[in-house]
Amino acid sequence: MSKSDKRSNNSMFTTIYVEEKALEYPITRQLLQKYADCPVVTIRHYKDVFNRPKQHFALQKQNQSLILAVKEGQFLYKGPEVCQNFGHPNFYYTSFVLNCVFDCEYCYLQGMYPSANMVAFVNVEDFKKSMEEVLVEKQAFLAASYDTDLIAFHNIVPYVDYFYDFFRENPDLLVEIRTKSTNQSFYRNHEPLENIIIAFTLTPAEVIEKYERHTPSLEARIKAVNTAISQGFKVRICFDPIFIDPEIDHAYEPFYRYIFTRIDPGSILDVGYGFFRMSEDFFKRIEKIRSSSLLYAEDYCKDNGVISYPSHVMEKIQKEHMSILYDYIGKEKIFTL
Ligand code: SF4
């Protein structure tokens, strides 16, 4: 386990809040036993804590609390336009967990949620029921590690374990688990499934240093990629988000070349590629709470409610990057957004 992944291990929560109706679920009982030293507060509804006004996202990130809750209403959502569907028209996502153990400066979650505390939903059987109703026999693509990093969270709640048999029994459901985690034991302890893709986000060391607090180093991520490949997992590499920044631009060519000297391009399923982008609403909220962030102080373009770089600049940079990536990966295996 990397130093950063230790954040997902013991004693990282200041308080555990538990919804009254979540108290009797097995996940709750296990967690309260595991974190027996952590103060526990019973609450009526998770939103009473999570949606409180005037919370300080950045401060809470340093001292996260965990909220155990029962998910109600909608369990599956149609994938948004700003996310890649990798050619699958039936693209859905689900959120077993809200928020993340990592703290990326560019993360849209800061604009989406009023709190940096983590919510873990304990009624996993209800998620399965909903997936059965909506997705099964539909050849759907499901982003399961959405609004969080499930593998980094695995040492806290092993959600993937709770769904593994379900995924195995429903081969038409193609599941992507996106991660920056280097929890290599995960790949050693799980059998690879045809319909599970592990999607590793790889970024130049300069980007990790500048924007991806608490995440594992590039070296550690490369090792995790190679462990997953050697254990037989289908592996996707995500070069996403790409930044256009004079401090970082020079880093991409050596980064791509280094990645494909360390990772056999023939062993990966495909590559995702996308520039930094965010819904305008989220961007505006983050701009206020990250007032010292240079990332949110830059000039961007707005297109259809999405903030990103000017399209002619993206086209130019993408062309340059693709001319490097094509040395290693066929065009048909690179999905751009
Ligand atoms: S790893 Fe993903 S979900 Fe977690 S903070 Fe970073 S961008 Fe957000």
mmCIF file of C-alpha atoms and ligand atoms in Angstrom:
data_model
loop_
_atom_site.group_PDB
_atom_site.id
_atom_site.type_symbol
_atom_site.label_atom_id
_atom_site.label_comp_id
_atom_site.label_asym_id
_atom_site.label_seq_id
_atom_site.Cartn_x
_atom_site.Cartn_y
_atom_site.Cartn_z
ATOM 1 C CA MET A 1 0.000 0.000 0.000
ATOM 2 C CA SER A 2 1.372 3.403 -0.883
ATOM 3 C CA LYS A 3 1.788 6.188 1.627
ATOM 4 C CA SER A 4 -1.152 7.991 0.068
ATOM 5 C CA ASP A 5 -3.420 4.990 0.195
ATOM 6 C CA LYS A 6 -2.853 4.916 3.949
ATOM 7 C CA ARG A 7 -5.302 7.801 4.022
ATOM 8 C CA SER A 8 -7.936 5.220 3.213
ATOM 9 C CA ASN A 9 -6.935 3.052 6.165
ATOM 10 C CA ASN A 10 -7.482 3.292 9.902
ATOM 11 C CA SER A 11 -8.286 6.421 11.897
ATOM 12 C CA MET A 12 -8.735 8.835 9.053
ATOM 13 C CA PHE A 13 -12.200 9.974 10.177
ATOM 14 C CA THR A 14 -12.807 12.482 12.944
ATOM 15 C CA THR A 15 -16.434 11.398 13.483
ATOM 16 C CA ILE A 16 -18.740 8.734 12.118
ATOM 17 C CA TYR A 17 -22.327 9.902 11.658
ATOM 18 C CA VAL A 18 -24.907 7.154 11.287
ATOM 19 C CA GLU A 19 -28.446 7.571 10.033
ATOM 20 C CA GLU A 20 -30.947 5.921 12.397
ATOM 21 C CA LYS A 21 -32.188 3.692 9.603
ATOM 22 C CA ALA A 22 -28.620 2.672 8.674
ATOM 23 C CA LEU A 23 -27.837 1.340 12.146
ATOM 24 C CA GLU A 24 -28.949 -2.231 11.539
ATOM 25 C CA TYR A 25 -27.177 -2.825 8.221
ATOM 26 C CA PRO A 26 -24.201 -5.238 8.261
ATOM 27 C CA ILE A 27 -21.844 -2.635 6.708
ATOM 28 C CA THR A 28 -22.655 -0.221 9.529
ATOM 29 C CA ARG A 29 -22.049 -2.831 12.209
ATOM 30 C CA GLN A 30 -18.726 -3.847 10.639
ATOM 31 C CA LEU A 31 -17.549 -0.259 10.319
ATOM 32 C CA LEU A 32 -18.484 0.704 13.850
ATOM 33 C CA GLN A 33 -16.565 -2.318 15.085
ATOM 34 C CA LYS A 34 -13.564 -1.495 12.900
ATOM 35 C CA TYR A 35 -13.456 2.149 13.984
ATOM 36 C CA ALA A 36 -14.394 1.516 17.601
ATOM 37 C CA ASP A 37 -12.240 4.448 18.787
ATOM 38 C CA CYS A 38 -13.955 6.968 16.556
ATOM 39 C CA PRO A 39 -16.774 9.123 18.020
ATOM 40 C CA VAL A 40 -20.180 8.063 16.662
ATOM 41 C CA VAL A 41 -23.169 10.381 16.295
ATOM 42 C CA THR A 42 -26.613 9.112 15.330
ATOM 43 C CA ILE A 43 -28.520 11.378 12.939
ATOM 44 C CA ARG A 44 -31.969 11.426 11.350
ATOM 45 C CA HIS A 45 -30.896 11.907 7.722
ATOM 46 C CA TYR A 46 -27.482 12.216 6.103
ATOM 47 C CA LYS A 47 -28.423 15.503 4.479
ATOM 48 C CA ASP A 48 -28.882 17.046 7.960
ATOM 49 C CA VAL A 49 -25.073 16.886 8.233
ATOM 50 C CA PHE A 50 -23.925 16.721 4.626
ATOM 51 C CA ASN A 51 -26.020 19.630 3.339
ATOM 52 C CA ARG A 52 -25.456 21.984 6.278
ATOM 53 C CA PRO A 53 -24.821 25.560 5.080
ATOM 54 C CA LYS A 54 -21.461 27.297 5.436
ATOM 55 C CA GLN A 55 -19.238 24.225 5.495
ATOM 56 C CA HIS A 56 -15.604 24.738 4.527
ATOM 57 C CA PHE A 57 -14.749 22.159 1.879
ATOM 58 C CA ALA A 58 -10.949 22.585 2.005
ATOM 59 C CA LEU A 59 -10.822 22.440 5.817
ATOM 60 C CA GLN A 60 -13.092 19.423 5.964
ATOM 61 C CA LYS A 61 -10.820 17.648 3.478
ATOM 62 C CA GLN A 62 -8.093 17.733 6.127
ATOM 63 C CA ASN A 63 -10.408 16.220 8.757
ATOM 64 C CA GLN A 64 -13.023 14.195 6.977
ATOM 65 C CA SER A 65 -15.956 12.598 8.741
ATOM 66 C CA LEU A 66 -17.777 9.544 7.461
ATOM 67 C CA ILE A 67 -21.553 9.443 7.163
ATOM 68 C CA LEU A 68 -23.290 6.072 6.873
ATOM 69 C CA ALA A 69 -26.624 6.378 5.133
ATOM 70 C CA VAL A 70 -29.398 4.532 3.354
ATOM 71 C CA LYS A 71 -29.736 5.587 -0.276
ATOM 72 C CA GLU A 72 -33.252 6.411 -1.404
ATOM 73 C CA GLY A 73 -34.829 7.370 -4.714
ATOM 74 C CA GLN A 74 -32.618 7.060 -7.755
ATOM 75 C CA PHE A 75 -29.715 4.594 -7.755
ATOM 76 C CA LEU A 76 -28.561 4.912 -11.365
ATOM 77 C CA TYR A 77 -28.020 7.972 -13.509
ATOM 78 C CA LYS A 78 -27.494 8.488 -17.221
ATOM 79 C CA GLY A 79 -23.840 9.327 -17.939
ATOM 80 C CA PRO A 80 -23.362 13.073 -18.532
ATOM 81 C CA GLU A 81 -22.024 14.560 -21.768
ATOM 82 C CA VAL A 82 -18.766 15.692 -20.129
ATOM 83 C CA CYS A 83 -17.845 12.051 -19.432
ATOM 84 C CA GLN A 84 -16.568 9.546 -21.929
ATOM 85 C CA ASN A 85 -18.856 6.637 -22.837
ATOM 86 C CA PHE A 86 -16.137 4.739 -24.758
ATOM 87 C CA GLY A 87 -18.560 4.040 -27.575
ATOM 88 C CA HIS A 88 -21.353 2.639 -25.365
ATOM 89 C CA PRO A 89 -24.688 4.375 -25.928
ATOM 90 C CA ASN A 90 -26.228 2.902 -22.736
ATOM 91 C CA PHE A 91 -23.924 4.710 -20.347
ATOM 92 C CA TYR A 92 -24.898 4.935 -16.683
ATOM 93 C CA TYR A 93 -23.165 5.732 -13.450
ATOM 94 C CA THR A 94 -23.861 4.966 -9.847
ATOM 95 C CA SER A 95 -22.512 6.334 -6.564
ATOM 96 C CA PHE A 96 -22.086 3.960 -3.636
ATOM 97 C CA VAL A 97 -19.974 6.684 -2.029
ATOM 98 C CA LEU A 98 -20.101 10.477 -2.237
ATOM 99 C CA ASN A 99 -16.712 12.212 -2.107
ATOM 100 C CA CYS A 100 -13.214 10.862 -2.157
ATOM 101 C CA VAL A 101 -10.192 10.180 0.041
ATOM 102 C CA PHE A 102 -8.025 12.063 -2.443
ATOM 103 C CA ASP A 103 -8.049 15.833 -2.906
ATOM 104 C CA CYS A 104 -7.540 16.854 -6.516
ATOM 105 C CA GLU A 105 -7.713 20.584 -7.068
ATOM 106 C CA TYR A 106 -9.519 20.088 -10.373
ATOM 107 C CA CYS A 107 -12.167 17.748 -8.956
ATOM 108 C CA TYR A 108 -15.776 18.720 -9.762
ATOM 109 C CA LEU A 109 -16.993 17.169 -6.496
ATOM 110 C CA GLN A 110 -16.014 20.373 -4.685
ATOM 111 C CA GLY A 111 -18.588 22.209 -6.774
ATOM 112 C CA MET A 112 -21.205 19.501 -6.587
ATOM 113 C CA TYR A 113 -21.387 18.876 -2.853
ATOM 114 C CA PRO A 114 -21.610 21.334 0.030
ATOM 115 C CA SER A 115 -19.388 19.111 2.192
ATOM 116 C CA ALA A 116 -16.083 17.254 1.876
ATOM 117 C CA ASN A 117 -17.239 14.607 4.326
ATOM 118 C CA MET A 118 -17.759 11.183 2.843
ATOM 119 C CA VAL A 119 -21.118 9.470 2.583
ATOM 120 C CA ALA A 120 -21.126 5.686 2.250
ATOM 121 C CA PHE A 121 -24.439 4.054 1.404
ATOM 122 C CA VAL A 122 -25.013 0.824 3.265
ATOM 123 C CA ASN A 123 -28.036 -0.641 1.423
ATOM 124 C CA VAL A 124 -26.091 -2.415 -1.313
ATOM 125 C CA GLU A 125 -28.923 -4.854 -2.085
ATOM 126 C CA ASP A 126 -31.126 -1.944 -3.199
ATOM 127 C CA PHE A 127 -28.430 -0.868 -5.669
ATOM 128 C CA LYS A 128 -28.400 -4.399 -7.118
ATOM 129 C CA LYS A 129 -32.191 -4.432 -7.423
ATOM 130 C CA SER A 130 -32.091 -1.182 -9.335
ATOM 131 C CA MET A 131 -29.312 -2.432 -11.606
ATOM 132 C CA GLU A 132 -31.371 -5.547 -12.318
ATOM 133 C CA GLU A 133 -34.385 -3.436 -13.244
ATOM 134 C CA VAL A 134 -32.590 -0.857 -15.354
ATOM 135 C CA LEU A 135 -29.417 -2.344 -16.779
ATOM 136 C CA VAL A 136 -29.359 -6.084 -17.029
ATOM 137 C CA GLU A 137 -29.830 -7.557 -20.545
ATOM 138 C CA LYS A 138 -29.358 -4.097 -21.990
ATOM 139 C CA GLN A 139 -25.604 -4.260 -22.715
ATOM 140 C CA ALA A 140 -25.013 -1.233 -20.555
ATOM 141 C CA PHE A 141 -21.776 0.486 -19.575
ATOM 142 C CA LEU A 142 -21.668 1.343 -15.888
ATOM 143 C CA ALA A 143 -19.165 3.743 -14.331
ATOM 144 C CA ALA A 144 -19.119 2.286 -10.806
ATOM 145 C CA SER A 145 -16.333 4.367 -9.294
ATOM 146 C CA TYR A 146 -18.061 7.651 -9.915
ATOM 147 C CA ASP A 147 -18.009 10.569 -7.454
ATOM 148 C CA THR A 148 -15.278 8.703 -5.560
ATOM 149 C CA ASP A 149 -12.329 6.298 -5.941
ATOM 150 C CA LEU A 150 -13.704 2.889 -4.942
ATOM 151 C CA ILE A 151 -10.365 1.073 -4.898
ATOM 152 C CA ALA A 152 -8.815 3.736 -2.665
ATOM 153 C CA PHE A 153 -11.878 3.320 -0.419
ATOM 154 C CA HIS A 154 -11.660 -0.483 -0.525
ATOM 155 C CA ASN A 155 -9.874 -0.782 2.820
ATOM 156 C CA ILE A 156 -12.727 1.136 4.450
ATOM 157 C CA VAL A 157 -15.719 -0.460 2.708
ATOM 158 C CA PRO A 158 -14.991 -3.152 0.097
ATOM 159 C CA TYR A 159 -17.892 -2.235 -2.189
ATOM 160 C CA VAL A 160 -16.383 -4.028 -5.151
ATOM 161 C CA ASP A 161 -16.522 -7.285 -3.158
ATOM 162 C CA TYR A 162 -20.212 -6.814 -2.446
ATOM 163 C CA PHE A 163 -20.911 -6.520 -6.176
ATOM 164 C CA TYR A 164 -18.375 -8.960 -7.598
ATOM 165 C CA ASP A 165 -20.712 -11.954 -7.870
ATOM 166 C CA PHE A 166 -23.456 -9.719 -9.230
ATOM 167 C CA PHE A 167 -21.135 -8.417 -11.946
ATOM 168 C CA ARG A 168 -19.956 -11.965 -12.717
ATOM 169 C CA GLU A 169 -23.561 -13.147 -13.117
ATOM 170 C CA ASN A 170 -24.429 -10.243 -15.430
ATOM 171 C CA PRO A 171 -21.857 -10.316 -18.223
ATOM 172 C CA ASP A 172 -23.796 -7.841 -20.389
ATOM 173 C CA LEU A 173 -23.094 -5.202 -17.815
ATOM 174 C CA LEU A 174 -19.697 -3.707 -18.620
ATOM 175 C CA VAL A 175 -18.310 -2.099 -15.484
ATOM 176 C CA GLU A 176 -15.559 0.514 -15.351
ATOM 177 C CA ILE A 177 -13.774 1.119 -12.048
ATOM 178 C CA ARG A 178 -11.712 4.269 -12.360
ATOM 179 C CA THR A 179 -8.871 4.799 -9.910
ATOM 180 C CA LYS A 180 -5.677 6.544 -8.935
ATOM 181 C CA SER A 181 -5.131 4.058 -6.135
ATOM 182 C CA THR A 182 -2.087 1.805 -5.926
ATOM 183 C CA ASN A 183 -3.729 -0.798 -3.724
ATOM 184 C CA GLN A 184 -1.975 -3.688 -5.512
ATOM 185 C CA SER A 185 -3.361 -6.353 -3.192
ATOM 186 C CA PHE A 186 -6.764 -5.634 -4.711
ATOM 187 C CA TYR A 187 -5.598 -7.094 -8.045
ATOM 188 C CA ARG A 188 -3.880 -10.039 -6.393
ATOM 189 C CA ASN A 189 -6.952 -10.931 -4.327
ATOM 190 C CA HIS A 190 -9.608 -10.641 -7.022
ATOM 191 C CA GLU A 191 -10.232 -12.795 -10.030
ATOM 192 C CA PRO A 192 -10.325 -10.729 -13.237
ATOM 193 C CA LEU A 193 -13.733 -10.675 -14.917
ATOM 194 C CA GLU A 194 -14.377 -10.211 -18.635
ATOM 195 C CA ASN A 195 -16.828 -7.393 -17.921
ATOM 196 C CA ILE A 196 -14.723 -5.400 -15.463
ATOM 197 C CA ILE A 197 -12.338 -2.710 -16.688
ATOM 198 C CA ILE A 198 -9.887 -1.093 -14.315
ATOM 199 C CA ALA A 199 -9.319 2.436 -15.592
ATOM 200 C CA PHE A 200 -6.144 4.013 -14.221
ATOM 201 C CA THR A 201 -5.810 7.780 -14.369
ATOM 202 C CA LEU A 202 -2.194 8.604 -15.185
ATOM 203 C CA THR A 203 -0.886 12.158 -15.194
ATOM 204 C CA PRO A 204 2.623 13.639 -15.444
ATOM 205 C CA ALA A 205 4.466 13.993 -12.120
ATOM 206 C CA GLU A 206 4.175 17.771 -12.571
ATOM 207 C CA VAL A 207 0.359 17.514 -12.541
ATOM 208 C CA ILE A 208 0.341 15.188 -9.537
ATOM 209 C CA GLU A 209 2.568 17.619 -7.681
ATOM 210 C CA LYS A 210 0.524 20.646 -8.631
ATOM 211 C CA TYR A 211 -3.045 19.407 -8.454
ATOM 212 C CA GLU A 212 -3.499 15.878 -7.046
ATOM 213 C CA ARG A 213 -3.033 16.094 -3.277
ATOM 214 C CA HIS A 214 -2.753 12.821 -1.372
ATOM 215 C CA THR A 215 -2.672 10.720 -4.531
ATOM 216 C CA PRO A 216 0.014 8.101 -5.211
ATOM 217 C CA SER A 217 3.079 8.948 -7.299
ATOM 218 C CA LEU A 218 3.277 8.169 -10.998
ATOM 219 C CA GLU A 219 5.780 5.371 -10.277
ATOM 220 C CA ALA A 220 3.419 3.719 -7.802
ATOM 221 C CA ARG A 221 0.518 3.985 -10.263
ATOM 222 C CA ILE A 222 2.595 2.400 -13.040
ATOM 223 C CA LYS A 223 3.411 -0.513 -10.714
ATOM 224 C CA ALA A 224 -0.286 -0.938 -9.928
ATOM 225 C CA VAL A 225 -1.116 -0.898 -13.667
ATOM 226 C CA ASN A 226 1.446 -3.620 -14.315
ATOM 227 C CA THR A 227 0.193 -5.707 -11.387
ATOM 228 C CA ALA A 228 -3.376 -5.462 -12.669
ATOM 229 C CA ILE A 229 -2.247 -6.459 -16.189
ATOM 230 C CA SER A 230 -0.152 -9.361 -14.914
ATOM 231 C CA GLN A 231 -3.128 -10.612 -12.884
ATOM 232 C CA GLY A 232 -5.206 -10.666 -16.070
ATOM 233 C CA PHE A 233 -7.371 -7.565 -15.593
ATOM 234 C CA LYS A 234 -8.594 -5.507 -18.519
ATOM 235 C CA VAL A 235 -6.830 -2.187 -18.098
ATOM 236 C CA ARG A 236 -7.759 1.182 -19.515
ATOM 237 C CA ILE A 237 -5.369 4.124 -19.258
ATOM 238 C CA CYS A 238 -6.979 7.526 -18.817
ATOM 239 C CA PHE A 239 -4.998 10.609 -19.777
ATOM 240 C CA ASP A 240 -7.671 12.826 -18.354
ATOM 241 C CA PRO A 241 -7.716 15.669 -17.479
ATOM 242 C CA ILE A 242 -5.084 17.152 -19.777
ATOM 243 C CA PHE A 243 -4.015 20.681 -18.817
ATOM 244 C CA ILE A 244 -2.876 23.428 -21.134
ATOM 245 C CA ASP A 245 -0.409 25.354 -19.044
ATOM 246 C CA PRO A 246 3.076 26.707 -19.914
ATOM 247 C CA GLU A 247 4.398 25.074 -16.720
ATOM 248 C CA ILE A 248 3.125 21.661 -17.749
ATOM 249 C CA ASP A 249 2.889 21.545 -21.566
ATOM 250 C CA HIS A 250 6.500 20.394 -21.976
ATOM 251 C CA ALA A 251 5.897 17.430 -19.657
ATOM 252 C CA TYR A 252 3.446 15.510 -21.833
ATOM 253 C CA GLU A 253 5.752 14.128 -24.537
ATOM 254 C CA PRO A 254 8.325 12.637 -22.117
ATOM 255 C CA PHE A 255 5.446 11.447 -19.948
ATOM 256 C CA TYR A 256 3.724 9.508 -22.766
ATOM 257 C CA ARG A 257 7.001 8.032 -23.935
ATOM 258 C CA TYR A 258 7.927 7.021 -20.399
ATOM 259 C CA ILE A 259 4.510 5.438 -19.759
ATOM 260 C CA PHE A 260 4.849 3.200 -22.798
ATOM 261 C CA THR A 261 8.357 2.142 -22.000
ATOM 262 C CA ARG A 262 7.092 0.980 -18.595
ATOM 263 C CA ILE A 263 3.687 -0.360 -19.664
ATOM 264 C CA ASP A 264 3.335 -2.654 -22.665
ATOM 265 C CA PRO A 265 0.858 -0.828 -24.941
ATOM 266 C CA GLY A 266 -0.196 -4.187 -26.390
ATOM 267 C CA SER A 267 -1.503 -5.258 -22.968
ATOM 268 C CA ILE A 268 -3.973 -2.476 -22.432
ATOM 269 C CA LEU A 269 -7.571 -2.416 -23.584
ATOM 270 C CA ASP A 270 -7.730 1.205 -24.678
ATOM 271 C CA VAL A 271 -6.945 4.801 -23.772
ATOM 272 C CA GLY A 272 -9.204 7.651 -22.705
ATOM 273 C CA TYR A 273 -8.093 11.212 -23.426
ATOM 274 C CA GLY A 274 -9.781 14.442 -22.400
ATOM 275 C CA PHE A 275 -9.000 18.035 -21.487
ATOM 276 C CA PHE A 276 -9.836 19.719 -18.187
ATOM 277 C CA ARG A 277 -13.525 20.612 -18.344
ATOM 278 C CA MET A 278 -16.260 21.307 -15.873
ATOM 279 C CA SER A 279 -19.870 22.380 -15.732
ATOM 280 C CA GLU A 280 -20.102 26.145 -15.337
ATOM 281 C CA ASP A 281 -22.154 25.885 -12.128
ATOM 282 C CA PHE A 282 -19.585 23.708 -10.397
ATOM 283 C CA PHE A 283 -16.747 25.894 -11.675
ATOM 284 C CA LYS A 284 -18.301 29.054 -10.245
ATOM 285 C CA ARG A 285 -18.809 27.452 -6.839
ATOM 286 C CA ILE A 286 -15.239 26.145 -6.703
ATOM 287 C CA GLU A 287 -13.848 29.479 -7.868
ATOM 288 C CA LYS A 288 -15.277 30.971 -4.657
ATOM 289 C CA ILE A 289 -14.014 28.335 -2.241
ATOM 290 C CA ARG A 290 -10.598 27.940 -3.906
ATOM 291 C CA SER A 291 -9.954 31.658 -4.175
ATOM 292 C CA SER A 292 -6.162 31.162 -4.108
ATOM 293 C CA SER A 293 -6.166 28.504 -6.841
ATOM 294 C CA LEU A 294 -4.531 29.571 -10.097
ATOM 295 C CA LEU A 295 -6.416 26.828 -11.908
ATOM 296 C CA TYR A 296 -9.724 28.616 -11.315
ATOM 297 C CA ALA A 297 -8.242 32.050 -12.007
ATOM 298 C CA GLU A 298 -7.385 31.277 -15.643
ATOM 299 C CA ASP A 299 -9.401 32.380 -18.643
ATOM 300 C CA TYR A 300 -11.484 29.620 -20.171
ATOM 301 C CA CYS A 301 -14.151 29.331 -22.804
ATOM 302 C CA LYS A 302 -17.728 28.422 -22.145
ATOM 303 C CA ASP A 303 -19.564 26.110 -24.488
ATOM 304 C CA ASN A 304 -23.034 24.810 -23.692
ATOM 305 C CA GLY A 305 -22.614 25.338 -19.962
ATOM 306 C CA VAL A 306 -19.205 23.635 -19.906
ATOM 307 C CA ILE A 307 -15.989 25.492 -19.062
ATOM 308 C CA SER A 308 -12.817 24.399 -20.845
ATOM 309 C CA TYR A 309 -10.002 25.644 -23.073
ATOM 310 C CA PRO A 310 -10.656 27.328 -26.430
ATOM 311 C CA SER A 311 -11.446 24.634 -28.988
ATOM 312 C CA HIS A 312 -8.760 25.712 -31.502
ATOM 313 C CA VAL A 313 -6.101 25.412 -28.751
ATOM 314 C CA MET A 314 -7.373 21.994 -27.698
ATOM 315 C CA GLU A 315 -7.345 20.834 -31.314
ATOM 316 C CA LYS A 316 -3.729 21.902 -31.730
ATOM 317 C CA ILE A 317 -2.536 20.278 -28.497
ATOM 318 C CA GLN A 318 -4.545 17.123 -29.108
ATOM 319 C CA LYS A 319 -2.992 16.783 -32.575
ATOM 320 C CA GLU A 320 0.486 17.047 -31.061
ATOM 321 C CA HIS A 321 -0.320 14.534 -28.327
ATOM 322 C CA MET A 322 -1.918 12.074 -30.737
ATOM 323 C CA SER A 323 1.107 12.136 -33.001
ATOM 324 C CA ILE A 324 3.072 10.810 -30.004
ATOM 325 C CA LEU A 325 0.432 8.366 -28.775
ATOM 326 C CA TYR A 326 0.008 6.835 -32.253
ATOM 327 C CA ASP A 327 3.612 5.628 -31.973
ATOM 328 C CA TYR A 328 2.312 3.204 -29.342
ATOM 329 C CA ILE A 329 -1.461 2.810 -29.618
ATOM 330 C CA GLY A 330 -3.705 2.382 -32.659
ATOM 331 C CA LYS A 331 -6.066 5.220 -33.418
ATOM 332 C CA GLU A 332 -9.080 2.932 -32.942
ATOM 333 C CA LYS A 333 -8.065 2.315 -29.336
ATOM 334 C CA ILE A 334 -7.937 5.979 -28.301
ATOM 335 C CA PHE A 335 -11.186 7.559 -27.152
ATOM 336 C CA THR A 336 -11.179 11.338 -27.083
ATOM 337 C CA LEU A 337 -13.801 13.686 -25.764
HETATM 338 S S1 SF4 B 1 -9.395 10.920 -7.424
HETATM 339 FE FE1 SF4 B 1 -11.103 11.582 -8.747
HETATM 340 S S2 SF4 B 1 -12.878 11.687 -7.388
HETATM 341 FE FE2 SF4 B 1 -11.053 11.643 -6.089
HETATM 342 S S3 SF4 B 1 -10.548 13.800 -5.664
HETATM 343 FE FE3 SF4 B 1 -9.358 13.173 -7.458
HETATM 344 S S4 SF4 B 1 -10.621 13.733 -9.253
HETATM 345 FE FE4 SF4 B 1 -11.967 13.739 -7.422
#
